[in-house]
Structure formats: C-alpha cells, structure tokens
Amino acid sequence: MIREMTAADIPAGLRLCRAARWNQTERDWHTFLTAAPHGALVAEENGVVTGSVATMPYGPFTWVSMVLVDPNARGKGVGTRLLERGLALVPSDITARLDATPAGEVLYRQLGFLAEYRLARWFREPLSRRTRAGGARPLERADWPSIREVDLLAFGASRLKLLERLAREAPEYAWVLEHEAGGLRGFLFGRHGHVREHLGPLVADEHDSARDLLETCLASQPDRAIFIDVPDDQVTWRDALSRAGFAMERPFLRMYRGSLTAPGNPSSIFAIAGPEFG
C-alpha cells in the first residue's frame, strides 16, 4: 500500500535514512511535510513502512527526492511504484527535477528524465587547527532582499523559506560577501546532518567569492566534519576544495522531466542545498 506520509511516519523515514547511510535529520523530514503537506508518500506492508518519496514545490518546478526503500524490500518494485506515484503529484505543466545517484539514473531515464549537469559530493574531516578566514561576514536581517534576488537568478525559483529555515537552525553557517561599493557578491548557508554537517547552497559571482565564503565559514568551525555537493563544471572550484582538504565521495546527476523553462544560472552555483532540496 502507498499512502500519504504524515508526521507520525518521520521515525520510519529516519530509519530508512539510517539504513541507506543518508545524512537527513528529523528537521529535514518536517521541512518536506510543511512545504507540501500532501507531497510525501510512504509504502507500507503489514503495517511497516518500507519506502518513501518526497516532493518540494518551487513554483516553475517541483523537486523530487527521498526515494528510499528498506533493504529487506528491495527488488520488489517498491521504489519504482513510489517514484511513479510521487511524479503523479507533480502538475502536468510543472517540470520535475531531481539529483540522481548512479543507481537511480537508469530508472529516471526510463521515466523520461533528461540530464542537466553532473555533481559530486565532497567531504572533509575535522581539522585540529584553524584555517585562514576570508572576507565574508555573518548574515544580517537586512541582507534577505538581496539574497532572495541573487538566489532566484541562480536557482531558477524562490526558495526563501528553505533559506530562512537554514539560517534560523544553523546560523553559524549563514554568511554573505559584499562588493566594496555595496551589493551582494554571494552567500553561503548550511545545516546540521546526522553523519556530517552539510554546507550549501553556496551562490557567488565568481570562484574567488565562493572561496572567501567557504574559508570564512570553515575558519569559524574547524572542528566540524563537512559535506558539500558541487557541480562538476566548477573545475577551478573543485581544485580549491582539494587544496582545502576535501575529497570526493560520490557522484550525482541533476535531471529534469518536462520543459525546463527556469533552469537558473548553474555557473553561479558553487554548492547546491543538497540532492534532497536542489
């Protein structure tokens, strides 16, 4: 049976995350259920939740994620049925987007998804020493109008509520970088995770701005283990991550189904919010 997910199912969703060694927390599940109260589904067998899928509406497109199946239920078509039902929640005139793992890419292509660009998850262990700080400063309330404008151009849709949640729950990861003459050069947010802290989104006008934002954040929290998800096309940026002690863990492929009328500006994206949020 496939049914709507409710808050009572969050412990089961966390169990699926832990079985898959994913990084999501209880707050992440609440974010999905708050943004789209009827947009997440679970598969259930004999009263036990065996799988999940979630959707996040962003205006011109809907993000599809959290396609998880209990290891004991794999190979029975649970994931495919969940994904098909989840996609049915996306209006016909709205584009579906997602970040696919290599294992899921084959299925998504069969369902009509096309490739946008490739990404990879990078990680870094805690450091025992403080690193160089960049020129960024902590987020202030007056920055929100500029952040909304810059993020809308980069991402292709407004995700202000998500960014506000990140700033509220992990203010130590909320940074901005300004032009000397005024105006925003970029911003960085982050969140707490089960396995590691997750940095992103990171949006900036150029590589040096992204570096300043990341260096400032890392210098303030050198003892944290970090994930960051980065587009492969940002070659210079990936080299900078390597020099900063990051290593690549696994790839993703950003994909879409439908007419991609609001792709944003990938060249200004140096880290995504995560494959679950886009």
PDB file of N, CA and C in Angstrom, residues 108-204:
ATOM      1  N   TYR A 108      15.397   6.715 -13.812  1.00  0.00           N
ATOM      2  CA  TYR A 108      14.890   8.039 -14.144  1.00  0.00           C
ATOM      3  C   TYR A 108      14.884   8.259 -15.661  1.00  0.00           C
ATOM      4  N   ARG A 109      15.889   7.764 -16.350  1.00  0.00           N
ATOM      5  CA  ARG A 109      15.905   7.884 -17.814  1.00  0.00           C
ATOM      6  C   ARG A 109      14.745   7.111 -18.427  1.00  0.00           C
ATOM      7  N   GLN A 110      14.441   5.957 -17.877  1.00  0.00           N
ATOM      8  CA  GLN A 110      13.312   5.172 -18.375  1.00  0.00           C
ATOM      9  C   GLN A 110      11.993   5.911 -18.198  1.00  0.00           C
ATOM     10  N   LEU A 111      11.932   6.773 -17.191  1.00  0.00           N
ATOM     11  CA  LEU A 111      10.713   7.535 -16.921  1.00  0.00           C
ATOM     12  C   LEU A 111      10.703   8.897 -17.615  1.00  0.00           C
ATOM     13  N   GLY A 112      11.652   9.110 -18.521  1.00  0.00           N
ATOM     14  CA  GLY A 112      11.634  10.316 -19.342  1.00  0.00           C
ATOM     15  C   GLY A 112      12.477  11.464 -18.853  1.00  0.00           C
ATOM     16  N   PHE A 113      13.323  11.254 -17.847  1.00  0.00           N
ATOM     17  CA  PHE A 113      14.186  12.323 -17.349  1.00  0.00           C
ATOM     18  C   PHE A 113      15.405  12.502 -18.257  1.00  0.00           C
ATOM     19  N   LEU A 114      15.820  13.751 -18.400  1.00  0.00           N
ATOM     20  CA  LEU A 114      16.997  14.101 -19.186  1.00  0.00           C
ATOM     21  C   LEU A 114      18.058  14.712 -18.275  1.00  0.00           C
ATOM     22  N   ALA A 115      19.309  14.643 -18.728  1.00  0.00           N
ATOM     23  CA  ALA A 115      20.420  15.140 -17.915  1.00  0.00           C
ATOM     24  C   ALA A 115      20.545  16.653 -18.011  1.00  0.00           C
ATOM     25  N   GLU A 116      20.847  17.297 -16.880  1.00  0.00           N
ATOM     26  CA  GLU A 116      21.222  18.711 -16.856  1.00  0.00           C
ATOM     27  C   GLU A 116      22.739  18.827 -16.711  1.00  0.00           C
ATOM     28  N   TYR A 117      23.252  18.478 -15.534  1.00  0.00           N
ATOM     29  CA  TYR A 117      24.696  18.522 -15.314  1.00  0.00           C
ATOM     30  C   TYR A 117      25.049  17.618 -14.139  1.00  0.00           C
ATOM     31  N   ARG A 118      26.316  17.275 -14.099  1.00  0.00           N
ATOM     32  CA  ARG A 118      26.790  16.336 -13.081  1.00  0.00           C
ATOM     33  C   ARG A 118      27.334  17.084 -11.859  1.00  0.00           C
ATOM     34  N   LEU A 119      27.207  16.422 -10.718  1.00  0.00           N
ATOM     35  CA  LEU A 119      27.695  16.958  -9.450  1.00  0.00           C
ATOM     36  C   LEU A 119      28.439  15.857  -8.722  1.00  0.00           C
ATOM     37  N   ALA A 120      29.091  16.246  -7.653  1.00  0.00           N
ATOM     38  CA  ALA A 120      29.735  15.257  -6.793  1.00  0.00           C
ATOM     39  C   ALA A 120      29.681  15.736  -5.350  1.00  0.00           C
ATOM     40  N   ARG A 121      29.556  14.786  -4.448  1.00  0.00           N
ATOM     41  CA  ARG A 121      29.640  15.087  -3.013  1.00  0.00           C
ATOM     42  C   ARG A 121      31.093  15.027  -2.579  1.00  0.00           C
ATOM     43  N   TRP A 122      31.527  16.079  -1.896  1.00  0.00           N
ATOM     44  CA  TRP A 122      32.861  16.151  -1.330  1.00  0.00           C
ATOM     45  C   TRP A 122      32.744  16.169   0.191  1.00  0.00           C
ATOM     46  N   PHE A 123      33.786  15.704   0.874  1.00  0.00           N
ATOM     47  CA  PHE A 123      33.750  15.685   2.331  1.00  0.00           C
ATOM     48  C   PHE A 123      35.116  16.087   2.880  1.00  0.00           C
ATOM     49  N   ARG A 124      35.079  16.571   4.122  1.00  0.00           N
ATOM     50  CA  ARG A 124      36.321  16.889   4.816  1.00  0.00           C
ATOM     51  C   ARG A 124      36.179  16.520   6.277  1.00  0.00           C
ATOM     52  N   GLU A 125      37.240  15.946   6.826  1.00  0.00           N
ATOM     53  CA  GLU A 125      37.261  15.604   8.249  1.00  0.00           C
ATOM     54  C   GLU A 125      37.543  16.863   9.069  1.00  0.00           C
ATOM     55  N   PRO A 126      37.249  16.834  10.362  1.00  0.00           N
ATOM     56  CA  PRO A 126      37.571  17.993  11.207  1.00  0.00           C
ATOM     57  C   PRO A 126      39.067  18.277  11.199  1.00  0.00           C
ATOM     58  N   LEU A 127      39.403  19.554  11.338  1.00  0.00           N
ATOM     59  CA  LEU A 127      40.803  19.951  11.418  1.00  0.00           C
ATOM     60  C   LEU A 127      41.172  20.269  12.855  1.00  0.00           C
ATOM     61  N   SER A 128      42.417  20.020  13.200  1.00  0.00           N
ATOM     62  CA  SER A 128      42.895  20.319  14.550  1.00  0.00           C
ATOM     63  C   SER A 128      43.466  21.725  14.646  1.00  0.00           C
ATOM     64  N   ARG A 129      43.433  22.459  13.533  1.00  0.00           N
ATOM     65  CA  ARG A 129      43.987  23.810  13.512  1.00  0.00           C
ATOM     66  C   ARG A 129      43.001  24.736  12.808  1.00  0.00           C
ATOM     67  N   ARG A 130      43.098  26.006  13.132  1.00  0.00           N
ATOM     68  CA  ARG A 130      42.256  26.996  12.462  1.00  0.00           C
ATOM     69  C   ARG A 130      42.856  27.359  11.111  1.00  0.00           C
ATOM     70  N   THR A 131      41.982  27.615  10.153  1.00  0.00           N
ATOM     71  CA  THR A 131      42.418  27.934   8.799  1.00  0.00           C
ATOM     72  C   THR A 131      42.228  29.428   8.540  1.00  0.00           C
ATOM     73  N   ARG A 132      42.730  29.869   7.403  1.00  0.00           N
ATOM     74  CA  ARG A 132      42.627  31.277   7.018  1.00  0.00           C
ATOM     75  C   ARG A 132      41.168  31.664   6.853  1.00  0.00           C
ATOM     76  N   ALA A 133      40.789  32.819   7.385  1.00  0.00           N
ATOM     77  CA  ALA A 133      39.435  33.337   7.222  1.00  0.00           C
ATOM     78  C   ALA A 133      39.370  34.233   5.997  1.00  0.00           C
ATOM     79  N   GLY A 134      38.266  34.141   5.255  1.00  0.00           N
ATOM     80  CA  GLY A 134      38.056  35.006   4.110  1.00  0.00           C
ATOM     81  C   GLY A 134      37.432  36.327   4.532  1.00  0.00           C
ATOM     82  N   GLY A 135      36.849  37.034   3.561  1.00  0.00           N
ATOM     83  CA  GLY A 135      36.329  38.361   3.843  1.00  0.00           C
ATOM     84  C   GLY A 135      34.826  38.420   4.020  1.00  0.00           C
ATOM     85  N   ALA A 136      34.179  37.284   4.226  1.00  0.00           N
ATOM     86  CA  ALA A 136      32.727  37.282   4.390  1.00  0.00           C
ATOM     87  C   ALA A 136      32.352  37.720   5.808  1.00  0.00           C
ATOM     88  N   ARG A 137      31.073  38.021   5.992  1.00  0.00           N
ATOM     89  CA  ARG A 137      30.562  38.392   7.310  1.00  0.00           C
ATOM     90  C   ARG A 137      29.281  37.619   7.600  1.00  0.00           C
ATOM     91  N   PRO A 138      28.878  37.531   8.854  1.00  0.00           N
ATOM     92  CA  PRO A 138      27.635  36.820   9.180  1.00  0.00           C
ATOM     93  C   PRO A 138      26.421  37.495   8.549  1.00  0.00           C
ATOM     94  N   LEU A 139      25.440  36.679   8.218  1.00  0.00           N
ATOM     95  CA  LEU A 139      24.181  37.156   7.658  1.00  0.00           C
ATOM     96  C   LEU A 139      23.490  38.124   8.619  1.00  0.00           C
ATOM     97  N   GLU A 140      22.911  39.183   8.052  1.00  0.00           N
ATOM     98  CA  GLU A 140      22.096  40.118   8.812  1.00  0.00           C
ATOM     99  C   GLU A 140      20.693  40.179   8.210  1.00  0.00           C
ATOM    100  N   ARG A 141      19.742  40.617   9.011  1.00  0.00           N
ATOM    101  CA  ARG A 141      18.350  40.652   8.551  1.00  0.00           C
ATOM    102  C   ARG A 141      18.197  41.488   7.285  1.00  0.00           C
ATOM    103  N   ALA A 142      18.946  42.568   7.177  1.00  0.00           N
ATOM    104  CA  ALA A 142      18.831  43.455   6.017  1.00  0.00           C
ATOM    105  C   ALA A 142      19.308  42.812   4.725  1.00  0.00           C
ATOM    106  N   ASP A 143      19.975  41.655   4.801  1.00  0.00           N
ATOM    107  CA  ASP A 143      20.507  41.000   3.603  1.00  0.00           C
ATOM    108  C   ASP A 143      19.448  40.211   2.840  1.00  0.00           C
ATOM    109  N   TRP A 144      18.294  39.922   3.451  1.00  0.00           N
ATOM    110  CA  TRP A 144      17.351  38.991   2.844  1.00  0.00           C
ATOM    111  C   TRP A 144      16.829  39.418   1.477  1.00  0.00           C
ATOM    112  N   PRO A 145      16.474  40.685   1.242  1.00  0.00           N
ATOM    113  CA  PRO A 145      16.020  41.042  -0.114  1.00  0.00           C
ATOM    114  C   PRO A 145      17.064  40.750  -1.188  1.00  0.00           C
ATOM    115  N   SER A 146      18.328  41.049  -0.904  1.00  0.00           N
ATOM    116  CA  SER A 146      19.380  40.771  -1.885  1.00  0.00           C
ATOM    117  C   SER A 146      19.590  39.282  -2.052  1.00  0.00           C
ATOM    118  N   ILE A 147      19.531  38.521  -0.964  1.00  0.00           N
ATOM    119  CA  ILE A 147      19.694  37.070  -1.060  1.00  0.00           C
ATOM    120  C   ILE A 147      18.596  36.461  -1.924  1.00  0.00           C
ATOM    121  N   ARG A 148      17.369  36.894  -1.689  1.00  0.00           N
ATOM    122  CA  ARG A 148      16.259  36.365  -2.483  1.00  0.00           C
ATOM    123  C   ARG A 148      16.479  36.630  -3.969  1.00  0.00           C
ATOM    124  N   GLU A 149      16.913  37.828  -4.318  1.00  0.00           N
ATOM    125  CA  GLU A 149      17.125  38.193  -5.718  1.00  0.00           C
ATOM    126  C   GLU A 149      18.257  37.378  -6.341  1.00  0.00           C
ATOM    127  N   VAL A 150      19.372  37.285  -5.639  1.00  0.00           N
ATOM    128  CA  VAL A 150      20.522  36.538  -6.166  1.00  0.00           C
ATOM    129  C   VAL A 150      20.196  35.056  -6.296  1.00  0.00           C
ATOM    130  N   ASP A 151      19.518  34.501  -5.302  1.00  0.00           N
ATOM    131  CA  ASP A 151      19.195  33.076  -5.337  1.00  0.00           C
ATOM    132  C   ASP A 151      18.180  32.752  -6.421  1.00  0.00           C
ATOM    133  N   LEU A 152      17.218  33.634  -6.636  1.00  0.00           N
ATOM    134  CA  LEU A 152      16.229  33.416  -7.686  1.00  0.00           C
ATOM    135  C   LEU A 152      16.893  33.307  -9.049  1.00  0.00           C
ATOM    136  N   LEU A 153      17.875  34.157  -9.320  1.00  0.00           N
ATOM    137  CA  LEU A 153      18.585  34.101 -10.597  1.00  0.00           C
ATOM    138  C   LEU A 153      19.425  32.839 -10.708  1.00  0.00           C
ATOM    139  N   ALA A 154      20.026  32.404  -9.612  1.00  0.00           N
ATOM    140  CA  ALA A 154      20.908  31.235  -9.643  1.00  0.00           C
ATOM    141  C   ALA A 154      20.120  29.938  -9.736  1.00  0.00           C
ATOM    142  N   PHE A 155      19.096  29.797  -8.900  1.00  0.00           N
ATOM    143  CA  PHE A 155      18.372  28.539  -8.775  1.00  0.00           C
ATOM    144  C   PHE A 155      17.228  28.414  -9.774  1.00  0.00           C
ATOM    145  N   GLY A 156      16.668  29.535 -10.202  1.00  0.00           N
ATOM    146  CA  GLY A 156      15.557  29.500 -11.144  1.00  0.00           C
ATOM    147  C   GLY A 156      14.199  29.601 -10.500  1.00  0.00           C
ATOM    148  N   ALA A 157      14.144  29.620  -9.185  1.00  0.00           N
ATOM    149  CA  ALA A 157      12.889  29.722  -8.443  1.00  0.00           C
ATOM    150  C   ALA A 157      13.201  30.217  -7.039  1.00  0.00           C
ATOM    151  N   SER A 158      12.186  30.714  -6.362  1.00  0.00           N
ATOM    152  CA  SER A 158      12.387  31.195  -4.998  1.00  0.00           C
ATOM    153  C   SER A 158      12.389  30.021  -4.024  1.00  0.00           C
ATOM    154  N   ARG A 159      13.379  29.983  -3.152  1.00  0.00           N
ATOM    155  CA  ARG A 159      13.417  29.009  -2.063  1.00  0.00           C
ATOM    156  C   ARG A 159      13.695  29.730  -0.748  1.00  0.00           C
ATOM    157  N   LEU A 160      13.083  30.921  -0.630  1.00  0.00           N
ATOM    158  CA  LEU A 160      13.352  31.780   0.515  1.00  0.00           C
ATOM    159  C   LEU A 160      13.009  31.093   1.829  1.00  0.00           C
ATOM    160  N   LYS A 161      11.894  30.364   1.892  1.00  0.00           N
ATOM    161  CA  LYS A 161      11.510  29.714   3.141  1.00  0.00           C
ATOM    162  C   LYS A 161      12.551  28.681   3.567  1.00  0.00           C
ATOM    163  N   LEU A 162      13.109  27.953   2.605  1.00  0.00           N
ATOM    164  CA  LEU A 162      14.150  26.983   2.930  1.00  0.00           C
ATOM    165  C   LEU A 162      15.389  27.704   3.466  1.00  0.00           C
ATOM    166  N   LEU A 163      15.802  28.775   2.805  1.00  0.00           N
ATOM    167  CA  LEU A 163      16.994  29.507   3.247  1.00  0.00           C
ATOM    168  C   LEU A 163      16.780  30.114   4.630  1.00  0.00           C
ATOM    169  N   GLU A 164      15.583  30.616   4.876  1.00  0.00           N
ATOM    170  CA  GLU A 164      15.294  31.166   6.206  1.00  0.00           C
ATOM    171  C   GLU A 164      15.363  30.081   7.271  1.00  0.00           C
ATOM    172  N   ARG A 165      14.896  28.891   6.940  1.00  0.00           N
ATOM    173  CA  ARG A 165      14.997  27.783   7.896  1.00  0.00           C
ATOM    174  C   ARG A 165      16.450  27.435   8.175  1.00  0.00           C
ATOM    175  N   LEU A 166      17.280  27.392   7.137  1.00  0.00           N
ATOM    176  CA  LEU A 166      18.697  27.081   7.329  1.00  0.00           C
ATOM    177  C   LEU A 166      19.373  28.125   8.212  1.00  0.00           C
ATOM    178  N   ALA A 167      19.083  29.398   7.955  1.00  0.00           N
ATOM    179  CA  ALA A 167      19.696  30.462   8.753  1.00  0.00           C
ATOM    180  C   ALA A 167      19.238  30.413  10.196  1.00  0.00           C
ATOM    181  N   ARG A 168      17.992  30.048  10.390  1.00  0.00           N
ATOM    182  CA  ARG A 168      17.446  30.002  11.753  1.00  0.00           C
ATOM    183  C   ARG A 168      18.022  28.832  12.546  1.00  0.00           C
ATOM    184  N   GLU A 169      18.186  27.686  11.898  1.00  0.00           N
ATOM    185  CA  GLU A 169      18.597  26.482  12.609  1.00  0.00           C
ATOM    186  C   GLU A 169      20.113  26.294  12.658  1.00  0.00           C
ATOM    187  N   ALA A 170      20.842  26.904  11.722  1.00  0.00           N
ATOM    188  CA  ALA A 170      22.307  26.789  11.723  1.00  0.00           C
ATOM    189  C   ALA A 170      22.922  28.149  11.388  1.00  0.00           C
ATOM    190  N   PRO A 171      22.743  29.134  12.257  1.00  0.00           N
ATOM    191  CA  PRO A 171      23.238  30.489  11.951  1.00  0.00           C
ATOM    192  C   PRO A 171      24.745  30.559  11.793  1.00  0.00           C
ATOM    193  N   GLU A 172      25.475  29.594  12.364  1.00  0.00           N
ATOM    194  CA  GLU A 172      26.927  29.617  12.240  1.00  0.00           C
ATOM    195  C   GLU A 172      27.400  29.342  10.812  1.00  0.00           C
ATOM    196  N   TYR A 173      26.491  28.873   9.944  1.00  0.00           N
ATOM    197  CA  TYR A 173      26.837  28.603   8.548  1.00  0.00           C
ATOM    198  C   TYR A 173      26.248  29.633   7.587  1.00  0.00           C
ATOM    199  N   ALA A 174      25.647  30.698   8.094  1.00  0.00           N
ATOM    200  CA  ALA A 174      24.998  31.702   7.253  1.00  0.00           C
ATOM    201  C   ALA A 174      25.922  32.909   7.090  1.00  0.00           C
ATOM    202  N   TRP A 175      26.485  33.057   5.872  1.00  0.00           N
ATOM    203  CA  TRP A 175      27.473  34.099   5.597  1.00  0.00           C
ATOM    204  C   TRP A 175      27.143  34.809   4.290  1.00  0.00           C
ATOM    205  N   VAL A 176      27.544  36.054   4.195  1.00  0.00           N
ATOM    206  CA  VAL A 176      27.395  36.809   2.953  1.00  0.00           C
ATOM    207  C   VAL A 176      28.708  37.512   2.642  1.00  0.00           C
ATOM    208  N   LEU A 177      28.884  37.821   1.355  1.00  0.00           N
ATOM    209  CA  LEU A 177      30.060  38.554   0.896  1.00  0.00           C
ATOM    210  C   LEU A 177      29.573  39.719   0.051  1.00  0.00           C
ATOM    211  N   GLU A 178      30.074  40.919   0.357  1.00  0.00           N
ATOM    212  CA  GLU A 178      29.625  42.125  -0.317  1.00  0.00           C
ATOM    213  C   GLU A 178      30.696  42.682  -1.244  1.00  0.00           C
ATOM    214  N   HIS A 179      30.245  43.414  -2.272  1.00  0.00           N
ATOM    215  CA  HIS A 179      31.142  44.263  -3.050  1.00  0.00           C
ATOM    216  C   HIS A 179      31.590  45.441  -2.182  1.00  0.00           C
ATOM    217  N   GLU A 180      32.767  45.944  -2.460  1.00  0.00           N
ATOM    218  CA  GLU A 180      33.239  47.116  -1.713  1.00  0.00           C
ATOM    219  C   GLU A 180      32.307  48.296  -1.903  1.00  0.00           C
ATOM    220  N   ALA A 181      31.721  48.407  -3.092  1.00  0.00           N
ATOM    221  CA  ALA A 181      30.820  49.516  -3.382  1.00  0.00           C
ATOM    222  C   ALA A 181      29.375  49.208  -3.004  1.00  0.00           C
ATOM    223  N   GLY A 182      29.151  48.062  -2.371  1.00  0.00           N
ATOM    224  CA  GLY A 182      27.801  47.665  -2.000  1.00  0.00           C
ATOM    225  C   GLY A 182      27.255  46.614  -2.942  1.00  0.00           C
ATOM    226  N   GLY A 183      26.250  45.925  -2.518  1.00  0.00           N
ATOM    227  CA  GLY A 183      25.692  44.843  -3.321  1.00  0.00           C
ATOM    228  C   GLY A 183      26.285  43.513  -2.908  1.00  0.00           C
ATOM    229  N   LEU A 184      25.566  42.454  -3.191  1.00  0.00           N
ATOM    230  CA  LEU A 184      25.940  41.118  -2.735  1.00  0.00           C
ATOM    231  C   LEU A 184      26.748  40.377  -3.792  1.00  0.00           C
ATOM    232  N   ARG A 185      27.894  39.856  -3.389  1.00  0.00           N
ATOM    233  CA  ARG A 185      28.700  39.027  -4.287  1.00  0.00           C
ATOM    234  C   ARG A 185      28.349  37.552  -4.150  1.00  0.00           C
ATOM    235  N   GLY A 186      27.833  37.168  -2.973  1.00  0.00           N
ATOM    236  CA  GLY A 186      27.470  35.778  -2.788  1.00  0.00           C
ATOM    237  C   GLY A 186      27.016  35.490  -1.373  1.00  0.00           C
ATOM    238  N   PHE A 187      26.548  34.266  -1.168  1.00  0.00           N
ATOM    239  CA  PHE A 187      26.102  33.848   0.163  1.00  0.00           C
ATOM    240  C   PHE A 187      26.332  32.361   0.332  1.00  0.00           C
ATOM    241  N   LEU A 188      26.343  31.954   1.595  1.00  0.00           N
ATOM    242  CA  LEU A 188      26.507  30.549   1.960  1.00  0.00           C
ATOM    243  C   LEU A 188      25.564  30.222   3.119  1.00  0.00           C
ATOM    244  N   PHE A 189      24.922  29.053   3.047  1.00  0.00           N
ATOM    245  CA  PHE A 189      24.130  28.535   4.152  1.00  0.00           C
ATOM    246  C   PHE A 189      24.592  27.105   4.429  1.00  0.00           C
ATOM    247  N   GLY A 190      24.086  26.528   5.483  1.00  0.00           N
ATOM    248  CA  GLY A 190      24.406  25.145   5.825  1.00  0.00           C
ATOM    249  C   GLY A 190      23.390  24.605   6.805  1.00  0.00           C
ATOM    250  N   ARG A 191      23.544  23.351   7.160  1.00  0.00           N
ATOM    251  CA  ARG A 191      22.610  22.728   8.101  1.00  0.00           C
ATOM    252  C   ARG A 191      23.305  21.580   8.824  1.00  0.00           C
ATOM    253  N   HIS A 192      22.690  21.188   9.924  1.00  0.00           N
ATOM    254  CA  HIS A 192      23.196  20.073  10.699  1.00  0.00           C
ATOM    255  C   HIS A 192      22.719  18.758  10.084  1.00  0.00           C
ATOM    256  N   GLY A 193      23.602  17.772  10.051  1.00  0.00           N
ATOM    257  CA  GLY A 193      23.252  16.475   9.494  1.00  0.00           C
ATOM    258  C   GLY A 193      23.531  15.353  10.481  1.00  0.00           C
ATOM    259  N   HIS A 194      23.052  14.172  10.147  1.00  0.00           N
ATOM    260  CA  HIS A 194      23.247  13.015  11.025  1.00  0.00           C
ATOM    261  C   HIS A 194      24.686  12.511  10.957  1.00  0.00           C
ATOM    262  N   VAL A 195      25.245  12.476   9.752  1.00  0.00           N
ATOM    263  CA  VAL A 195      26.595  11.961   9.552  1.00  0.00           C
ATOM    264  C   VAL A 195      27.619  13.089   9.623  1.00  0.00           C
ATOM    265  N   ARG A 196      27.370  14.164   8.881  1.00  0.00           N
ATOM    266  CA  ARG A 196      28.249  15.323   8.832  1.00  0.00           C
ATOM    267  C   ARG A 196      27.399  16.582   8.699  1.00  0.00           C
ATOM    268  N   GLU A 197      28.012  17.719   8.971  1.00  0.00           N
ATOM    269  CA  GLU A 197      27.379  18.991   8.661  1.00  0.00           C
ATOM    270  C   GLU A 197      27.368  19.169   7.142  1.00  0.00           C
ATOM    271  N   HIS A 198      26.330  19.815   6.631  1.00  0.00           N
ATOM    272  CA  HIS A 198      26.199  19.988   5.181  1.00  0.00           C
ATOM    273  C   HIS A 198      26.233  21.472   4.846  1.00  0.00           C
ATOM    274  N   LEU A 199      27.203  21.896   4.020  1.00  0.00           N
ATOM    275  CA  LEU A 199      27.305  23.276   3.577  1.00  0.00           C
ATOM    276  C   LEU A 199      26.677  23.427   2.199  1.00  0.00           C
ATOM    277  N   GLY A 200      25.851  24.443   2.037  1.00  0.00           N
ATOM    278  CA  GLY A 200      25.164  24.727   0.795  1.00  0.00           C
ATOM    279  C   GLY A 200      23.721  25.114   1.059  1.00  0.00           C
ATOM    280  N   PRO A 201      23.158  25.939   0.185  1.00  0.00           N
ATOM    281  CA  PRO A 201      23.742  26.375  -1.078  1.00  0.00           C
ATOM    282  C   PRO A 201      24.824  27.439  -0.899  1.00  0.00           C
ATOM    283  N   LEU A 202      25.735  27.452  -1.858  1.00  0.00           N
ATOM    284  CA  LEU A 202      26.757  28.484  -1.959  1.00  0.00           C
ATOM    285  C   LEU A 202      26.624  29.083  -3.355  1.00  0.00           C
ATOM    286  N   VAL A 203      26.204  30.331  -3.413  1.00  0.00           N
ATOM    287  CA  VAL A 203      25.997  31.044  -4.674  1.00  0.00           C
ATOM    288  C   VAL A 203      26.920  32.251  -4.676  1.00  0.00           C
ATOM    289  N   ALA A 204      27.639  32.454  -5.779  1.00  0.00           N
ATOM    290  CA  ALA A 204      28.596  33.555  -5.828  1.00  0.00           C
ATOM    291  C   ALA A 204      28.803  34.017  -7.263  1.00  0.00           C
TER     292      ALA A 204
END
